[in-house]
Amino acid sequence: MRALLADTDTPLRAEIFGALRDRGWAVTLANDAGALTACFQAAPFPLVVLAHPLADGDGLKICRAIRESAPGRSAYVLLVAREPDAETVRTIADAGVDDLLTLPAPPRDIHARIALAEARLGCASDTGEGSASSYLPRIRELEGALQVQRAWLEELFESAPEGIAVVDENDRVLRLNGEFTRMFGYTSEEALGRPINDLIAPYHLMEEAMRITRSTARGERQVIETVRRHRDGQLIDVSLLATPIRVGDGCVGAYGIYRDITERKAHERALRQSEARYRALFDQSPVGVFLCDLHLRVTRCNDRLPEILGVSIAEIVGVGLREPAGRALLPGLCEARVEQPVVYEGLHSGRQGARWFSVRYAPLRDPDGVLVGGMGVVEDITGRELAKQQERAQAAELERVNAALRERTLDLESAMSARNRLYTSMNHELRTPISAIMLYQELLLSGSLGELPGAQKEALQNSHTAAQHLLELVQDVLDLAKVEAGKMRLNPARVEMLPLLEELLATVRPLARRYGSEVHLEVLTELPALLTDPQRVRQILLNLISNAAKFGLGRPIRLRCFVHPCPGGAPELAMEVRDEGIGISAEDLPNVFEDFVQVGAPYSGGTGLGLAISRRLAELLQGRLEAESELGAGSTFRLILPTDPPGGATRAMEKVLMHG
């Protein structure tokens, strides 16, 4: 049997040559493509072992050349090369290669491949131990077992719930399973041939990853929980098992098994945070907190509890709640049961004296509902109880004051009722006789009852003036009583203001002239019609102009009317009476609207109620009365009325206007 060995000094050249010769093959060596082609054309070879490099494509060219020749169609071609990728395997098959021996290969694999070639060629008739016929059943048995084992390993590799990566001795990726590609986002085509650490090791953990690689290369198995990087940059918590792959005494690579533990790490972090919050709540609580076991014995307490109780931690931990020492420390728990809650508030005498305590105990159970002990909370509520006592005392005092106020209110209501009866009596008992007296005085002064001597007439005139003043006083008091009692009746109407003011001036000018003053009307803007009571407007303005005449030193009096905007509401109408008289001091100005108060004594002759009544009437009309003055420079009184009274007042006035 003749065999042609084409080899360019590969590491297995001597082993392949020796195996062929040992099996009885006459071996011809060819060191290059030309020599191989020449030898094959000179005499056909049943077996061609091609160990030519594939990088430059010469090995594949030789295969095609052999297959294209007539003798070569029946030759068996065995190719020796390092394990190629899937694309290269397809190219080798297309070139006509019958079998592939991958490097590195132990001697038994070389013999097995040659024996398989002999069986396929049918050129082995020997039955000796080294013959092809003796190897063939074993080879087929081994091939079947190998296929089963490979299928099992493939299924295990691809179906593993963890990501698995196989790397060579240079840490470059040889193979990935589906879970790895899902976990880290790389396809097999993107990852093959690239260093595993460049793919998934974060920059800040690169030194750790390289240390694992070096340890694995030394044959050490590594187990670690760390962080790796997804293709999109997201960090993943993983559990990593790195195991070396040994062939003989050497390490030819490694495989890494990656389990995604992100969710578990998140739970662990959440648990640590929860425990930290619990510890902070327990240790920093403003109230005393203690834990006890199933025997109601205190196992732990925070620092606040001994402060509240006035003892040391050593005197609390280890004490049973139902023991005498526990009863002395923690009141209200002498009958406590481990499975039942307890609530107690009361006065307790301890080392810090008698103090009020709130004690609450509750059983503790684990997530499965199993009783594991109890927890208690102790709070010093002495301050709160003292505050409650003070509140009760204040409430009693407040009730006493309210009772006194109710009694005074009844007295005030009785006095108001008596005053109203007095005003009613004044209305009937004073105004009627005064009016009669004034009527007789007017008859006497007019001469209807005969002429009077000059002295008597003058005395009668003085008496008539006094009676007139008394009648005005009675009328002012009655008006004030009506306003305060809410019985002042309004008669609203749509009023054109300019005619009202001109009519008013015709009435007050003679009065002003008696004091030497002239009244001037100044209308600065167009005056709107108002829904108001014209009689009360006249009453207010008449009182203001009368006062200006009395205290104006005979100087001009100005009645100014204008509309000015009101922030956030409808415009307002202002009617301003200004004199240039004696004025009012800053001390007296705040009191001019008080009842029975008069300022400017040399000119006083009124009742002291005019301004008080005027202000109340202005408020009744939904307006206001303002005053400005400077001693020696005159005074300004300003009546301000809304052009559109507030809703309730408008509806009330319109109702009166419609129904009389």
PDB file of N, CA, C and O in Angstrom, residues 287-288 308 330-331 342-348 355-361 376-382 384-385:
ATOM      1  N   VAL A 287     -38.445  57.824  71.553  1.00  0.00           N
ATOM      2  CA  VAL A 287     -39.073  57.098  72.650  1.00  0.00           C
ATOM      3  C   VAL A 287     -38.230  55.869  72.970  1.00  0.00           C
ATOM      4  O   VAL A 287     -37.405  55.426  72.170  1.00  0.00           O
ATOM      5  N   GLY A 288     -38.445  55.298  74.143  1.00  0.00           N
ATOM      6  CA  GLY A 288     -37.719  54.099  74.524  1.00  0.00           C
ATOM      7  C   GLY A 288     -38.289  52.870  73.843  1.00  0.00           C
ATOM      8  O   GLY A 288     -39.503  52.687  73.798  1.00  0.00           O
ATOM      9  N   ILE A 308     -35.080  57.479  79.851  1.00  0.00           N
ATOM     10  CA  ILE A 308     -36.443  57.709  80.329  1.00  0.00           C
ATOM     11  C   ILE A 308     -36.641  57.119  81.722  1.00  0.00           C
ATOM     12  O   ILE A 308     -37.238  57.747  82.609  1.00  0.00           O
ATOM     13  N   LEU A 330     -40.761  48.681  84.236  1.00  0.00           N
ATOM     14  CA  LEU A 330     -41.726  48.882  83.154  1.00  0.00           C
ATOM     15  C   LEU A 330     -43.132  48.678  83.694  1.00  0.00           C
ATOM     16  O   LEU A 330     -43.617  47.545  83.781  1.00  0.00           O
ATOM     17  N   PRO A 331     -43.804  49.738  84.075  1.00  0.00           N
ATOM     18  CA  PRO A 331     -45.131  49.602  84.695  1.00  0.00           C
ATOM     19  C   PRO A 331     -46.156  49.094  83.697  1.00  0.00           C
ATOM     20  O   PRO A 331     -46.055  49.299  82.498  1.00  0.00           O
ATOM     21  N   VAL A 342     -50.375  44.852  74.833  1.00  0.00           N
ATOM     22  CA  VAL A 342     -50.688  45.512  76.102  1.00  0.00           C
ATOM     23  C   VAL A 342     -50.544  47.017  75.899  1.00  0.00           C
ATOM     24  O   VAL A 342     -49.579  47.478  75.276  1.00  0.00           O
ATOM     25  N   VAL A 343     -51.494  47.785  76.427  1.00  0.00           N
ATOM     26  CA  VAL A 343     -51.439  49.251  76.394  1.00  0.00           C
ATOM     27  C   VAL A 343     -51.665  49.756  77.810  1.00  0.00           C
ATOM     28  O   VAL A 343     -52.640  49.357  78.480  1.00  0.00           O
ATOM     29  N   TYR A 344     -50.764  50.623  78.271  1.00  0.00           N
ATOM     30  CA  TYR A 344     -50.870  51.142  79.642  1.00  0.00           C
ATOM     31  C   TYR A 344     -50.427  52.594  79.667  1.00  0.00           C
ATOM     32  O   TYR A 344     -49.425  52.969  79.057  1.00  0.00           O
ATOM     33  N   GLU A 345     -51.195  53.425  80.375  1.00  0.00           N
ATOM     34  CA  GLU A 345     -50.805  54.808  80.655  1.00  0.00           C
ATOM     35  C   GLU A 345     -51.141  55.087  82.110  1.00  0.00           C
ATOM     36  O   GLU A 345     -52.278  54.836  82.542  1.00  0.00           O
ATOM     37  N   GLY A 346     -50.159  55.592  82.845  1.00  0.00           N
ATOM     38  CA  GLY A 346     -50.433  55.871  84.247  1.00  0.00           C
ATOM     39  C   GLY A 346     -49.240  56.481  84.953  1.00  0.00           C
ATOM     40  O   GLY A 346     -48.155  56.656  84.386  1.00  0.00           O
ATOM     41  N   LEU A 347     -49.456  56.801  86.217  1.00  0.00           N
ATOM     42  CA  LEU A 347     -48.420  57.408  87.047  1.00  0.00           C
ATOM     43  C   LEU A 347     -47.572  56.302  87.655  1.00  0.00           C
ATOM     44  O   LEU A 347     -48.087  55.302  88.160  1.00  0.00           O
ATOM     45  N   HIS A 348     -46.251  56.491  87.600  1.00  0.00           N
ATOM     46  CA  HIS A 348     -45.328  55.464  88.085  1.00  0.00           C
ATOM     47  C   HIS A 348     -44.221  56.137  88.879  1.00  0.00           C
ATOM     48  O   HIS A 348     -43.648  57.151  88.452  1.00  0.00           O
ATOM     49  N   ARG A 355     -43.745  59.958  87.798  1.00  0.00           N
ATOM     50  CA  ARG A 355     -43.872  60.481  86.447  1.00  0.00           C
ATOM     51  C   ARG A 355     -44.930  59.663  85.706  1.00  0.00           C
ATOM     52  O   ARG A 355     -45.215  58.518  86.050  1.00  0.00           O
ATOM     53  N   TRP A 356     -45.478  60.280  84.671  1.00  0.00           N
ATOM     54  CA  TRP A 356     -46.478  59.605  83.843  1.00  0.00           C
ATOM     55  C   TRP A 356     -45.778  58.884  82.692  1.00  0.00           C
ATOM     56  O   TRP A 356     -44.914  59.456  82.035  1.00  0.00           O
ATOM     57  N   PHE A 357     -46.169  57.617  82.490  1.00  0.00           N
ATOM     58  CA  PHE A 357     -45.581  56.824  81.410  1.00  0.00           C
ATOM     59  C   PHE A 357     -46.684  56.247  80.527  1.00  0.00           C
ATOM     60  O   PHE A 357     -47.783  55.924  80.999  1.00  0.00           O
ATOM     61  N   SER A 358     -46.338  56.127  79.226  1.00  0.00           N
ATOM     62  CA  SER A 358     -47.162  55.379  78.271  1.00  0.00           C
ATOM     63  C   SER A 358     -46.340  54.174  77.835  1.00  0.00           C
ATOM     64  O   SER A 358     -45.223  54.327  77.340  1.00  0.00           O
ATOM     65  N   VAL A 359     -46.883  52.955  78.044  1.00  0.00           N
ATOM     66  CA  VAL A 359     -46.174  51.720  77.715  1.00  0.00           C
ATOM     67  C   VAL A 359     -47.054  50.911  76.767  1.00  0.00           C
ATOM     68  O   VAL A 359     -48.234  50.672  77.064  1.00  0.00           O
ATOM     69  N   ARG A 360     -46.461  50.505  75.638  1.00  0.00           N
ATOM     70  CA  ARG A 360     -47.184  49.682  74.660  1.00  0.00           C
ATOM     71  C   ARG A 360     -46.313  48.482  74.280  1.00  0.00           C
ATOM     72  O   ARG A 360     -45.153  48.654  73.940  1.00  0.00           O
ATOM     73  N   TYR A 361     -46.928  47.301  74.353  1.00  0.00           N
ATOM     74  CA  TYR A 361     -46.230  46.072  73.994  1.00  0.00           C
ATOM     75  C   TYR A 361     -47.028  45.377  72.890  1.00  0.00           C
ATOM     76  O   TYR A 361     -48.265  45.366  72.902  1.00  0.00           O
ATOM     77  N   GLY A 376     -41.646  46.480  72.703  1.00  0.00           N
ATOM     78  CA  GLY A 376     -42.348  47.449  73.532  1.00  0.00           C
ATOM     79  C   GLY A 376     -41.839  48.853  73.292  1.00  0.00           C
ATOM     80  O   GLY A 376     -40.682  49.065  72.920  1.00  0.00           O
ATOM     81  N   VAL A 377     -42.714  49.825  73.493  1.00  0.00           N
ATOM     82  CA  VAL A 377     -42.387  51.241  73.349  1.00  0.00           C
ATOM     83  C   VAL A 377     -42.769  51.939  74.646  1.00  0.00           C
ATOM     84  O   VAL A 377     -43.905  51.790  75.129  1.00  0.00           O
ATOM     85  N   VAL A 378     -41.830  52.704  75.198  1.00  0.00           N
ATOM     86  CA  VAL A 378     -42.047  53.421  76.458  1.00  0.00           C
ATOM     87  C   VAL A 378     -41.833  54.905  76.205  1.00  0.00           C
ATOM     88  O   VAL A 378     -40.815  55.305  75.634  1.00  0.00           O
ATOM     89  N   GLU A 379     -42.807  55.714  76.643  1.00  0.00           N
ATOM     90  CA  GLU A 379     -42.727  57.162  76.425  1.00  0.00           C
ATOM     91  C   GLU A 379     -43.054  57.877  77.732  1.00  0.00           C
ATOM     92  O   GLU A 379     -44.012  57.525  78.433  1.00  0.00           O
ATOM     93  N   ASP A 380     -42.234  58.863  78.054  1.00  0.00           N
ATOM     94  CA  ASP A 380     -42.492  59.709  79.218  1.00  0.00           C
ATOM     95  C   ASP A 380     -43.498  60.786  78.807  1.00  0.00           C
ATOM     96  O   ASP A 380     -43.192  61.665  78.000  1.00  0.00           O
ATOM     97  N   ILE A 381     -44.726  60.694  79.328  1.00  0.00           N
ATOM     98  CA  ILE A 381     -45.785  61.634  78.938  1.00  0.00           C
ATOM     99  C   ILE A 381     -46.120  62.595  80.078  1.00  0.00           C
ATOM    100  O   ILE A 381     -47.225  63.146  80.132  1.00  0.00           O
ATOM    101  N   THR A 382     -45.151  62.793  80.983  1.00  0.00           N
ATOM    102  CA  THR A 382     -45.403  63.687  82.109  1.00  0.00           C
ATOM    103  C   THR A 382     -45.750  65.089  81.630  1.00  0.00           C
ATOM    104  O   THR A 382     -46.706  65.714  82.116  1.00  0.00           O
ATOM    105  N   ARG A 384     -47.014  65.969  78.800  1.00  0.00           N
ATOM    106  CA  ARG A 384     -48.332  65.982  78.166  1.00  0.00           C
ATOM    107  C   ARG A 384     -49.446  65.959  79.207  1.00  0.00           C
ATOM    108  O   ARG A 384     -50.448  66.665  79.084  1.00  0.00           O
ATOM    109  N   GLU A 385     -49.274  65.146  80.258  1.00  0.00           N
ATOM    110  CA  GLU A 385     -50.297  65.082  81.294  1.00  0.00           C
ATOM    111  C   GLU A 385     -50.403  66.396  82.046  1.00  0.00           C
ATOM    112  O   GLU A 385     -51.506  66.848  82.373  1.00  0.00           O
TER     113      GLU A 385
END
